[in-house]
Amino acid sequence: MAIVSSNSTTSAADPLEDGRKRAMLLAALYIAQEQFGWLSEEAIRRVAERLDLSVGQVKSTASFYTMFKLQPQGKYRIQVCEGLSCYLVGGADPIIEYVSAKLGIQPGETTADGLFTLEVVQCLAACGTAPALKVNDELYENMTFTAIDQLIERLQEQAE
Amino acid sequence: MENVELQQDQVAIPTYTELPYYRKQVRIALRNCGIINPQRIEDYIARGGYLALAKALTEMTPDEVIGVMKESKLRGRGGAGFVTGIKWEFARRSPARPKYVICNADEGDPGAFMDRSILEGDPHSVIEGMAIAAYAIGSEEGYIYCRAEYPLAIAHLKTAIQQARDYGFLGKNILGSNFNFDLHIKEGAGAFVCGEETALMASIEGRRGEPRPRPPFPAVSGLWSKPSNVNNVKSYAMTPQIILNGAEWFASIGTENSPGTAIFALTGKINRTGLIEVPMGITLREIIYDIGGGIPGGKKFKAVQTGGPLGGCLPAEALDTPVDFDSLVQAGATMGSGGMIVVDEDTCMVEFAKYFLTFASAESCGKCVPCRIGGRRLLEVLTRISNGEGKPEDLDEIEYISRNMKEASLCALGQLTPGPVMASLRFFRSEYEAHIYDKKCPAKVCKGLITYRVIEENCTGCMVCKRNCPAGAISGEKREVHYIDPSICERCGICITVCKFDAILIE
């Protein structure tokens, strides 16, 4: 999709072109988040500039969606599913509590070394292999406490 | 194989279709999933892929395509069940240009994963279905709005779209027909409400995913206020098969008013979990017992939730209900997009309803008051009841709030949020009453209403429970009967799991 550089004449003549530029916002926020690790004021200002939007418009949109992070994030984002299927097989709460105790952080918080952020998320669509969690983009299924121990250990080694 | 004779005590290895899990299935949308390599367009073509698009472009007019879709009576598999052909006809008749074809792949229901499986396992079927829809309504551009939580689905879609372009199934002058069509993928960003079509289009436009009132319907004024056709992944995936095999073939499967197949994600307390595709009209009992293999651990079936967090549950008495759009609604649940969650006797229905309500109220976008405030209030009442602080007037309160949410909310999210509560109240009212009047949780789940007690005659004083209790609520010396202090006990149940002598019970 071509982004036409906006000047007042094109946008007045073709409201669709203006709309197309705004339509890049979610994708632009993802790119900014990838680069900065999270959506800082600076990142938001840059996205707004690039897309000819106000900072308010960008912030309002970013804050609507749970996947846009307005706080700094850990290197590994551990997202524990609290979907019903995970709950029914005894996952969800115990797993959240276990990870939380192990890392010493509450859901939404990041460890002091900046390595892990714990998040509680909605259904990861791995219901047939519940309980499930995700680390960044990687899905881990049929989780047990032992599997979590190994996973976190491996991530810690990887980070060193 | 003819040389091999089975001895009397030998059993032949069953073929795929003989397995109980597959015997009753009819796979239309899932026909290629698990069979082809989804990243090779050649595999899809070898299974008859893109033949339907070729047929539509070379042998049929757009009106004929719409005619076949209408005749097949395919109803939208996203849950609402509106006849797809009629939807396409509305979009075709809209005079404004350009027009858009949109695929709703924002599958967000807890317990549903069929759209993910189709996108990951057979992305070309969705692309082909969308191209046929585009030809029918007169569109040259399409969007697939996919949950960002599905990175593999997005990756497979990207590959598939590029391959389709390379083979000339997307792009300019497709198959020499002068028909142009191309596709874009839009990633969501974690908002359940974006599954609602007007919110979905707002999100494609790069705005907050908030729904707006309908009419105007998307067919008249949708994406960028242009005519747009929004269908679910499954509806598009079924389209090529309908065009190829004809409306009559499709209508011969399933029931008169709900032809074709239904796809369910079977999960929860059931022996065989996974995706199934069955002819409409099959009973819940056949799905749960014949296909799903019943309830594990010799437990008793209690309820099945269809339609996800906006659906409803049905009790054992409703097990012979045929599964189709109308029968499920009549019975008190909904078809929804295909989650089917089975629960056994150990599940508290108040807690179960509270779970869905917690989800739905957290996902309210906040734009309209009945949904934003109603969901919260409802959750407060349910929390009160499950904590043992329920009041006799609470059941009326639930009905009052639910009615208002249903009548006054802007979109289906708010209108259907009370669904699970209303259904569980209808079929399991006595459980609610036990919580409120007797201060008891019959399934022994709600922490505020249960106590753990040591059965003195069984306790050997082995100290295992005492060592494992994370709250330090258990006291007792070696070889003496132990005691659980209810004021310290956190009701986590670890003591029951570790006790080898069945010496702990829940009251």
XYZ file of C-alpha atoms in Angstrom:
667
model
C 0.000 0.000 0.000
C 1.509 3.295 -1.051
C 1.612 6.088 1.435
C 1.124 9.313 -0.414
C 3.027 12.117 1.207
C 0.395 14.348 2.610
C -0.008 17.895 1.620
C -3.159 19.866 2.055
C -4.228 19.618 -1.583
C -4.260 15.817 -1.777
C -6.021 15.403 1.525
C -8.697 17.906 0.637
C -9.220 16.340 -2.766
C -9.230 12.746 -1.585
C -10.313 12.064 1.986
C -9.528 8.385 1.391
C -5.812 9.101 1.034
C -5.841 10.862 4.372
C -7.614 7.867 5.859
C -5.006 5.517 4.454
C -2.292 7.386 6.259
C -4.102 7.102 9.566
C -4.679 3.425 8.791
C -0.936 2.900 9.123
C -1.085 3.944 12.784
C -1.340 0.502 14.396
C 1.443 -0.856 12.201
C 3.579 2.223 12.944
C 3.033 1.785 16.677
C 4.179 -1.828 16.418
C 7.336 -0.736 14.619
C 8.030 1.978 17.187
C 7.439 -0.459 20.025
C 9.805 -2.929 18.418
C 12.514 -0.267 18.121
C 12.120 1.423 21.501
C 10.956 -1.617 23.473
C 7.907 0.324 24.590
C 5.926 3.398 23.573
C 7.649 6.259 25.341
C 6.530 9.881 24.942
C 9.352 10.221 22.457
C 8.197 7.226 20.409
C 4.624 8.485 20.359
C 5.729 11.953 19.275
C 7.749 10.508 16.402
C 4.875 8.319 15.193
C 2.562 11.334 15.326
C 4.995 13.398 13.267
C 5.439 10.732 10.625
C 1.712 10.232 10.138
C 0.624 13.894 10.475
C -1.428 13.121 13.552
C -1.571 14.893 16.881
C 0.144 13.332 19.890
C -3.307 13.093 21.462
C -4.689 11.062 18.580
C -1.799 8.633 18.736
C -1.892 8.290 22.517
C -5.640 7.824 22.572
C -5.400 5.018 20.039
C -2.340 3.374 21.608
C -3.916 3.314 25.050
C -7.019 1.572 23.712
C -5.150 -1.595 22.755
C -3.628 -3.898 25.363
C -0.692 -4.879 23.166
C 0.719 -1.382 23.090
C 2.886 -0.823 26.125
C 3.047 2.623 27.624
C 5.529 1.446 30.276
C 9.030 -0.012 29.832
C 9.006 -3.778 29.280
C 11.347 -6.594 30.223
C 13.448 -8.405 27.653
C 11.175 -11.432 28.014
C 7.471 -10.803 28.325
C 5.898 -13.816 29.996
C 2.229 -13.821 29.135
C 0.218 -16.323 31.144
C -3.153 -17.260 29.693
C -6.097 -16.904 32.056
C -8.554 -18.314 29.554
C -11.237 -20.680 30.732
C -9.653 -23.837 29.367
C -6.424 -23.079 31.210
C -8.459 -22.358 34.319
C -10.365 -25.650 34.018
C -7.239 -27.793 33.861
C -5.945 -26.113 37.000
C -3.726 -23.596 35.246
C -4.268 -19.834 35.205
C -4.269 -18.804 38.886
C -1.704 -21.315 40.234
C 0.613 -20.644 37.268
C 0.313 -16.891 37.603
C 0.992 -17.174 41.332
C 3.914 -19.503 40.723
C 5.613 -17.273 38.153
C 4.841 -14.235 40.240
C 6.453 -15.776 43.341
C 9.400 -17.109 41.379
C 10.222 -13.752 39.804
C 9.105 -11.670 42.760
C 6.874 -9.442 40.666
C 3.145 -8.922 40.324
C 1.345 -9.135 36.965
C 2.099 -5.964 35.025
C 5.476 -5.496 36.700
C 9.011 -5.937 35.418
C 11.917 -7.463 37.326
C 14.590 -5.052 38.575
C 17.167 -6.506 36.158
C 14.820 -5.649 33.285
C 14.730 -9.265 32.160
C 11.145 -10.354 32.767
C 7.738 -8.743 32.582
C 4.800 -10.774 33.846
C 1.506 -10.317 32.094
C -1.851 -11.996 32.459
C -3.528 -12.277 29.079
C -6.731 -13.512 27.579
C -7.149 -16.770 25.688
C -4.092 -17.691 23.604
C -6.168 -20.163 21.604
C -4.163 -23.140 22.814
C -7.139 -24.583 24.675
C -6.534 -28.148 23.566
C -3.062 -28.031 25.129
C -3.810 -25.928 28.197
C -2.382 -24.473 30.378
C -0.449 -22.237 28.046
C 1.798 -19.208 28.195
C 3.745 -17.128 25.748
C 7.214 -15.652 25.978
C 7.412 -12.799 23.489
C 6.148 -14.524 20.316
C 6.801 -18.107 21.365
C 3.961 -20.290 22.612
C 4.528 -22.840 25.408
C 1.847 -25.447 25.982
C 0.914 -28.058 28.615
C 2.775 -26.015 31.239
C 3.774 -27.419 34.601
C 5.723 -25.871 37.477
C 8.773 -27.909 36.442
C 8.448 -26.728 32.852
C 8.284 -23.133 34.074
C 11.425 -23.623 36.174
C 13.287 -24.959 33.142
C 11.955 -22.239 30.864
C 12.953 -19.375 33.135
C 16.336 -20.949 33.771
C 16.926 -21.251 30.040
C 15.901 -17.632 29.422
C 18.226 -16.436 32.178
C 21.113 -18.345 30.613
C 20.236 -16.995 27.187
C 20.315 -13.445 28.476
C 23.790 -13.775 29.923
C -2.442 -56.528 2.340
C -4.548 -59.492 1.105
C -1.858 -61.893 2.302
C -2.270 -60.770 5.854
C -4.991 -62.531 7.735
C -6.030 -61.300 11.106
C -5.931 -63.824 13.878
C -8.933 -64.050 16.139
C -7.468 -62.015 18.951
C -5.967 -59.354 16.706
C -7.589 -56.052 15.929
C -6.799 -54.191 12.735
C -5.405 -50.688 13.125
C -8.385 -48.457 12.392
C -8.204 -46.068 9.479
C -8.451 -42.347 10.050
C -12.176 -42.208 9.318
C -12.918 -45.173 11.552
C -11.573 -43.479 14.653
C -14.444 -42.432 16.922
C -13.145 -38.865 16.909
C -13.431 -38.612 13.121
C -16.239 -41.040 12.273
C -19.041 -38.501 12.567
C -17.122 -35.566 11.167
C -17.667 -34.002 7.749
C -14.833 -31.678 6.856
C -15.501 -28.795 4.487
C -13.704 -25.801 5.957
C -11.144 -28.042 7.633
C -10.754 -30.349 4.627
C -7.119 -29.437 4.023
C -6.009 -28.716 7.578
C -3.334 -31.162 8.612
C -3.295 -32.728 5.157
C -1.493 -30.172 3.011
C 1.583 -28.086 3.636
C -0.083 -24.706 4.167
C 2.964 -22.859 2.885
C 2.885 -24.529 -0.514
C 0.282 -23.247 -2.949
C 0.960 -26.312 -5.112
C -0.430 -28.520 -2.341
C -3.587 -26.440 -2.211
C -3.981 -26.515 -5.985
C -3.450 -30.291 -6.021
C -6.466 -30.579 -3.732
C -8.674 -28.622 -6.137
C -7.612 -25.202 -4.912
C -8.448 -22.086 -6.939
C -10.698 -24.149 -9.225
C -13.709 -22.448 -7.666
C -12.253 -19.014 -8.372
C -11.553 -20.057 -11.977
C -15.093 -21.377 -12.304
C -16.602 -18.179 -10.895
C -14.485 -15.911 -13.102
C -14.885 -17.836 -16.338
C -18.296 -19.488 -16.160
C -20.382 -17.341 -13.827
C -21.571 -13.762 -13.598
C -21.308 -12.051 -10.204
C -25.077 -12.358 -9.866
C -24.866 -16.083 -10.483
C -22.236 -16.409 -7.771
C -24.512 -14.575 -5.370
C -27.395 -16.781 -6.534
C -25.487 -19.954 -5.641
C -24.484 -18.546 -2.252
C -28.084 -17.593 -1.494
C -29.392 -20.958 -2.606
C -26.837 -22.777 -0.464
C -28.225 -20.824 2.507
C -24.745 -20.627 4.037
C -25.200 -18.667 7.248
C -22.410 -16.499 8.629
C -20.124 -18.662 10.734
C -19.040 -15.766 12.916
C -22.043 -16.456 15.084
C -24.901 -14.205 14.039
C -25.918 -16.615 11.298
C -27.036 -14.097 8.690
C -27.329 -15.583 5.176
C -24.013 -14.834 3.456
C -25.494 -14.582 -0.052
C -27.950 -11.899 1.033
C -25.147 -9.937 2.659
C -23.169 -10.082 -0.598
C -26.220 -8.964 -2.550
C -26.606 -5.870 -0.333
C -22.950 -4.990 -0.917
C -23.276 -5.585 -4.661
C -26.284 -3.282 -4.886
C -24.562 -0.431 -3.032
C -23.717 2.167 -5.670
C -20.684 3.788 -4.011
C -17.113 2.906 -5.043
C -14.630 1.548 -4.125
C -15.915 -1.482 -2.219
C -14.022 -3.594 0.275
C -14.011 -7.252 1.210
C -13.025 -7.850 4.811
C -12.238 -11.059 6.647
C -12.907 -11.064 10.357
C -10.063 -13.122 11.812
C -10.161 -11.446 15.215
C -11.066 -14.666 16.961
C -11.064 -13.785 20.625
C -13.485 -16.078 22.450
C -11.837 -17.988 25.263
C -12.006 -21.626 24.220
C -12.152 -21.033 20.460
C -9.308 -21.759 18.065
C -10.811 -22.832 14.763
C -10.066 -19.629 12.869
C -6.460 -19.833 13.972
C -6.276 -23.425 12.734
C -7.746 -22.603 9.316
C -5.464 -19.601 8.832
C -2.435 -21.608 9.896
C -3.399 -24.849 8.177
C -5.131 -23.734 4.985
C -4.736 -19.994 4.372
C -5.392 -20.274 0.626
C -8.986 -21.385 1.184
C -9.688 -18.054 2.902
C -7.899 -16.077 0.186
C -9.841 -17.900 -2.533
C -13.148 -17.351 -0.725
C -12.399 -13.640 -0.380
C -11.495 -13.340 -4.067
C -14.800 -14.968 -5.020
C -16.663 -12.595 -2.701
C -14.815 -9.647 -4.214
C -15.804 -10.731 -7.721
C -19.415 -11.117 -6.589
C -19.782 -7.710 -4.966
C -17.476 -5.796 -7.306
C -14.516 -5.096 -5.046
C -10.848 -4.809 -5.922
C -9.348 -4.636 -2.458
C -9.598 -6.773 0.629
C -8.400 -6.765 4.225
C -7.832 -9.635 6.600
C -8.048 -8.366 10.164
C -6.181 -10.917 12.242
C -5.537 -11.132 15.953
C -1.946 -10.122 16.675
C -1.824 -13.028 19.148
C -1.621 -15.348 16.111
C 1.870 -14.693 14.683
C 1.999 -18.057 12.882
C -1.355 -17.446 11.185
C -0.134 -14.049 10.032
C 3.125 -15.530 8.728
C 1.294 -18.238 6.779
C -1.157 -15.699 5.383
C 1.668 -13.466 4.193
C 3.350 -16.376 2.414
C 0.067 -17.505 0.905
C -0.858 -14.040 -0.369
C 2.526 -13.669 -2.048
C 2.228 -17.102 -3.657
C -1.287 -16.311 -4.895
C 0.069 -13.103 -6.455
C 2.912 -15.024 -8.115
C 0.454 -17.525 -9.568
C -1.875 -14.771 -10.775
C -4.752 -15.558 -8.420
C -4.400 -12.111 -6.869
C -3.467 -8.892 -8.614
C -4.413 -7.432 -11.979
C -6.458 -9.235 -14.625
C -6.833 -12.468 -12.675
C -6.920 -15.507 -14.979
C -7.375 -13.174 -17.943
C -10.802 -12.109 -16.732
C -10.204 -8.360 -16.318
C -10.984 -8.838 -12.644
C -8.505 -7.183 -10.269
C -8.210 -7.990 -6.594
C -5.520 -7.723 -3.949
C -5.326 -8.337 -0.233
C -3.765 -6.710 2.817
C -3.294 -8.080 6.308
C -4.122 -5.871 9.268
C -2.939 -6.935 12.679
C -5.113 -6.272 15.677
C -3.606 -5.158 18.949
C -5.404 -7.026 21.655
C -8.950 -5.723 21.913
C -11.708 -8.329 22.010
C -14.347 -5.819 20.916
C -12.611 -5.499 17.523
C -14.360 -8.732 16.568
C -17.496 -6.578 16.267
C -17.589 -5.533 12.635
C -17.898 -1.767 13.035
C -15.171 -1.760 15.696
C -13.054 -3.937 13.424
C -13.321 -1.413 10.603
C -12.495 1.447 12.965
C -9.382 -0.479 13.934
C -8.378 -1.043 10.288
C -8.708 2.712 9.892
C -6.148 3.114 12.675
C -8.559 4.388 15.274
C -9.753 3.155 18.656
C -11.723 -0.023 18.076
C -15.076 1.249 19.241
C -18.333 0.093 17.655
C -20.845 2.499 16.177
C -24.609 2.114 15.801
C -25.969 0.149 12.818
C -27.614 1.026 10.408
C -25.923 2.039 8.246
C -24.704 -1.508 7.820
C -21.204 -2.100 6.410
C -22.732 -3.187 3.085
C -23.836 0.426 2.661
C -21.263 2.342 4.642
C -18.334 0.445 6.048
C -14.582 0.905 5.821
C -13.855 4.587 5.091
C -17.639 4.923 4.724
C -17.539 2.770 1.595
C -19.596 -0.398 0.979
C -17.864 -3.291 2.716
C -18.551 -6.963 3.100
C -17.431 -8.511 6.375
C -17.443 -12.289 6.834
C -15.794 -14.696 9.225
C -12.793 -16.898 8.330
C -14.948 -20.043 8.245
C -17.537 -18.528 5.908
C -14.854 -17.603 3.388
C -13.145 -20.986 3.773
C -16.408 -22.772 2.907
C -17.161 -20.550 -0.091
C -14.900 -22.258 -2.697
C -16.414 -25.669 -1.905
C -19.928 -24.294 -2.361
C -19.077 -22.708 -5.724
C -17.318 -25.887 -6.850
C -19.839 -28.471 -5.695
C -22.984 -26.405 -5.983
C -25.636 -25.073 -3.642
C -27.561 -28.339 -3.683
C -24.597 -30.313 -2.401
C -24.061 -27.875 0.481
C -27.746 -27.719 1.335
C -27.871 -31.535 1.435
C -25.564 -31.468 4.471
C -26.952 -30.344 7.799
C -30.490 -29.137 8.430
C -32.952 -27.207 6.312
C -32.422 -23.839 7.968
C -28.803 -24.375 8.982
C -27.207 -26.205 6.069
C -23.606 -27.313 5.960
C -21.254 -28.037 8.793
C -20.455 -26.462 12.139
C -16.943 -26.210 13.482
C -16.409 -26.473 17.195
C -13.400 -26.243 19.413
C -14.083 -28.945 21.955
C -12.388 -28.157 25.260
C -12.770 -28.385 29.010
C -13.611 -31.516 30.985
C -13.773 -33.869 28.046
C -11.659 -36.870 27.058
C -10.841 -35.842 23.495
C -10.267 -32.145 22.984
C -9.664 -30.477 19.648
C -11.332 -29.134 16.558
C -14.273 -30.910 15.036
C -16.372 -30.216 11.982
C -19.769 -31.873 12.072
C -22.965 -31.670 10.028
C -25.463 -29.230 11.514
C -28.257 -31.037 13.331
C -26.003 -33.467 15.195
C -26.935 -33.576 18.871
C -24.820 -32.250 21.719
C -24.802 -35.774 23.139
C -23.224 -37.183 19.967
C -20.566 -34.469 20.037
C -19.722 -34.818 23.705
C -19.939 -38.607 24.080
C -19.384 -40.168 20.640
C -16.790 -37.724 19.348
C -15.421 -36.261 22.549
C -15.414 -39.569 24.405
C -17.331 -38.264 27.425
C -16.164 -36.847 30.710
C -12.820 -37.941 32.159
C -12.343 -39.586 35.536
C -15.850 -41.055 35.727
C -17.243 -37.645 36.632
C -20.758 -36.542 35.804
C -21.482 -34.127 32.955
C -22.856 -30.877 34.273
C -23.092 -28.322 31.483
C -21.778 -27.313 28.115
C -21.115 -23.697 27.176
C -21.565 -22.778 23.529
C -20.991 -19.353 22.037
C -18.081 -18.498 24.314
C -18.250 -15.615 26.797
C -21.280 -14.183 25.019
C -23.146 -17.463 24.703
C -24.850 -19.609 27.251
C -24.674 -22.950 28.991
C -26.986 -25.903 28.606
C -27.621 -28.601 31.236
C -27.733 -32.397 30.891
C -31.456 -32.292 30.064
C -30.604 -30.392 26.873
C -28.066 -32.921 25.605
C -30.378 -34.107 22.847
C -30.697 -30.623 21.371
C -29.675 -30.622 17.728
C -26.789 -28.281 17.056
C -27.886 -25.579 14.643
C -28.372 -21.816 14.779
C -32.067 -21.872 15.710
C -32.232 -24.897 18.015
C -29.400 -23.658 20.214
C -31.014 -20.250 20.625
C -34.332 -21.907 21.393
C -32.667 -24.063 24.028
C -31.147 -20.992 25.696
C -27.605 -20.837 24.296
C -26.150 -19.548 21.031
C -24.096 -20.939 18.184
C -21.474 -18.229 18.555
C -18.293 -18.664 16.622
C -17.784 -22.233 17.802
C -16.286 -22.595 21.256
C -17.699 -25.597 23.095
C -16.614 -25.901 26.700
C -17.693 -28.913 28.713
C -17.739 -28.844 32.509
C -18.314 -31.604 35.042
C -19.914 -31.832 38.464
C -16.881 -30.222 40.130
C -17.625 -26.878 38.473
C -19.625 -24.242 40.322
C -21.989 -22.584 37.881
C -21.885 -19.266 39.733
C -18.112 -19.251 39.477
C -18.351 -20.354 35.829
C -20.690 -17.485 34.942
C -18.493 -15.120 36.940
C -15.511 -16.140 34.851
C -17.192 -15.190 31.576
C -18.535 -12.007 33.075
C -15.084 -11.002 34.300
C -13.806 -11.487 30.768
C -16.643 -9.690 28.985
C -16.771 -6.731 31.355
C -13.004 -6.263 31.160
C -13.262 -6.207 27.367
C -16.034 -3.603 27.276
C -14.699 -0.708 25.224
C -16.451 1.782 27.483
C -18.241 3.704 24.786
C -21.822 2.985 25.859
C -23.071 3.132 29.440
C -25.193 -0.051 29.682
C -22.217 -2.222 28.770
C -19.562 -0.301 30.687
C -21.493 0.100 33.945
C -23.865 -2.845 33.581
C -21.080 -5.388 33.267
C -19.349 -4.005 36.358
C -22.525 -3.996 38.449
C -23.382 -7.513 37.367
C -19.912 -8.686 38.303
C -20.240 -7.056 41.728
C -23.462 -8.949 42.379
C -21.954 -12.253 41.273
C -18.802 -11.710 43.307
C -20.970 -10.989 46.332
C -22.899 -14.225 45.804
C -19.819 -16.378 45.365
C -18.261 -14.846 48.481
C -21.301 -15.876 50.492
C -22.554 -12.335 50.915
C -25.441 -12.675 48.480
C -28.771 -11.124 49.323
C -32.202 -12.565 48.464
C -32.944 -9.648 46.135
C -29.736 -10.268 44.155
C -31.358 -12.663 41.697
C -33.906 -10.016 40.720
C -31.077 -7.520 40.478
C -29.228 -9.802 38.038
C -32.317 -10.090 35.854
C -32.937 -6.344 35.959
C -29.397 -5.379 34.949
C -29.251 -8.119 32.311
C -32.489 -7.002 30.689
C -31.280 -3.432 30.484
C -27.902 -4.388 29.052
C -29.591 -6.540 26.446
C -32.002 -3.796 25.417
C -29.777 -0.771 25.553
C -26.202 -1.711 24.674
C -24.728 -0.455 21.434
C -23.227 -3.683 20.113
C -23.383 -7.427 20.567
C -20.682 -7.367 23.244
C -22.858 -5.429 25.670
C -26.081 -7.070 24.572
C -24.719 -10.570 25.089
C -22.491 -10.025 28.135
C -25.324 -11.092 30.490
C -25.945 -14.256 28.385
C -23.869 -16.730 30.404
C -25.242 -15.401 33.700
C -28.829 -15.558 32.476
C -28.404 -19.094 31.104
C -26.777 -20.417 34.259
C -29.431 -18.721 36.380
C -32.136 -20.288 34.240
C -30.808 -23.843 34.388
C -28.969 -23.835 37.708
C -31.059 -21.477 39.825
C -30.884 -23.824 42.806
C -27.100 -23.389 42.865
C -27.453 -19.628 43.091
C -30.044 -20.075 45.839
C -27.761 -22.424 47.780
C -25.053 -19.741 47.718
C -27.441 -17.023 48.855
C -29.734 -18.727 51.377
C -27.756 -21.706 52.687
C -24.337 -20.030 52.270
C -23.167 -23.234 50.604
C -21.407 -23.896 47.314
C -22.830 -27.242 46.121
C -19.824 -27.918 43.873
C -17.509 -26.997 46.778
C -15.551 -24.465 44.762
C -16.307 -20.975 46.073
C -13.612 -20.253 48.624
C -15.745 -18.069 50.810
C -18.231 -20.878 51.340
C -16.113 -23.927 52.019
C -13.945 -25.202 54.838
C -11.294 -27.893 54.831
C -11.475 -30.372 57.656
C -9.375 -33.361 58.742
C -11.279 -36.634 59.016
C -9.979 -37.808 62.393
C -10.418 -41.545 61.837
C -8.402 -41.444 58.571
C -5.581 -39.149 59.664
C -2.375 -41.023 60.506
C -0.457 -37.931 61.541
C 2.078 -38.339 58.743
C 2.641 -34.547 58.611
C 2.697 -34.424 54.794
C -0.169 -31.912 54.641
C 1.408 -29.808 57.362
C 4.694 -29.623 55.474
C 3.005 -28.738 52.191
C 0.518 -26.144 53.437
C 1.716 -22.817 52.000
C -0.348 -20.834 54.504
C 0.882 -22.715 57.566
C -2.699 -23.388 58.586
C -2.208 -27.005 59.648
C -1.010 -27.990 63.096
C -0.405 -31.368 64.744
C 2.394 -33.587 65.964
C 3.716 -36.764 64.368
C 1.276 -39.687 64.613
C -1.385 -37.392 66.030
C -4.517 -36.153 64.315
C -3.885 -32.869 62.540
C -6.025 -29.761 62.615
C -6.689 -27.131 59.910
C -7.268 -23.619 61.204
C -10.071 -22.210 59.008
C -9.078 -18.629 59.804
C -5.610 -19.148 58.277
C -6.511 -21.688 55.557
C -6.495 -20.199 52.074
C -8.531 -23.034 50.538
C -5.907 -23.842 47.933
C -6.573 -27.587 48.104
C -2.920 -28.641 48.183
C -3.494 -30.700 51.363
C -6.124 -32.823 49.614
C -3.795 -33.468 46.701
C -0.885 -34.550 48.887
C -2.815 -36.580 51.499
C -2.399 -40.304 50.850
C -5.083 -41.400 53.304
C -8.162 -39.485 52.076
C -8.173 -37.793 55.426
C -9.210 -34.308 54.326
C -12.629 -33.273 53.152
C -14.286 -30.090 51.974
C -17.482 -28.949 53.640
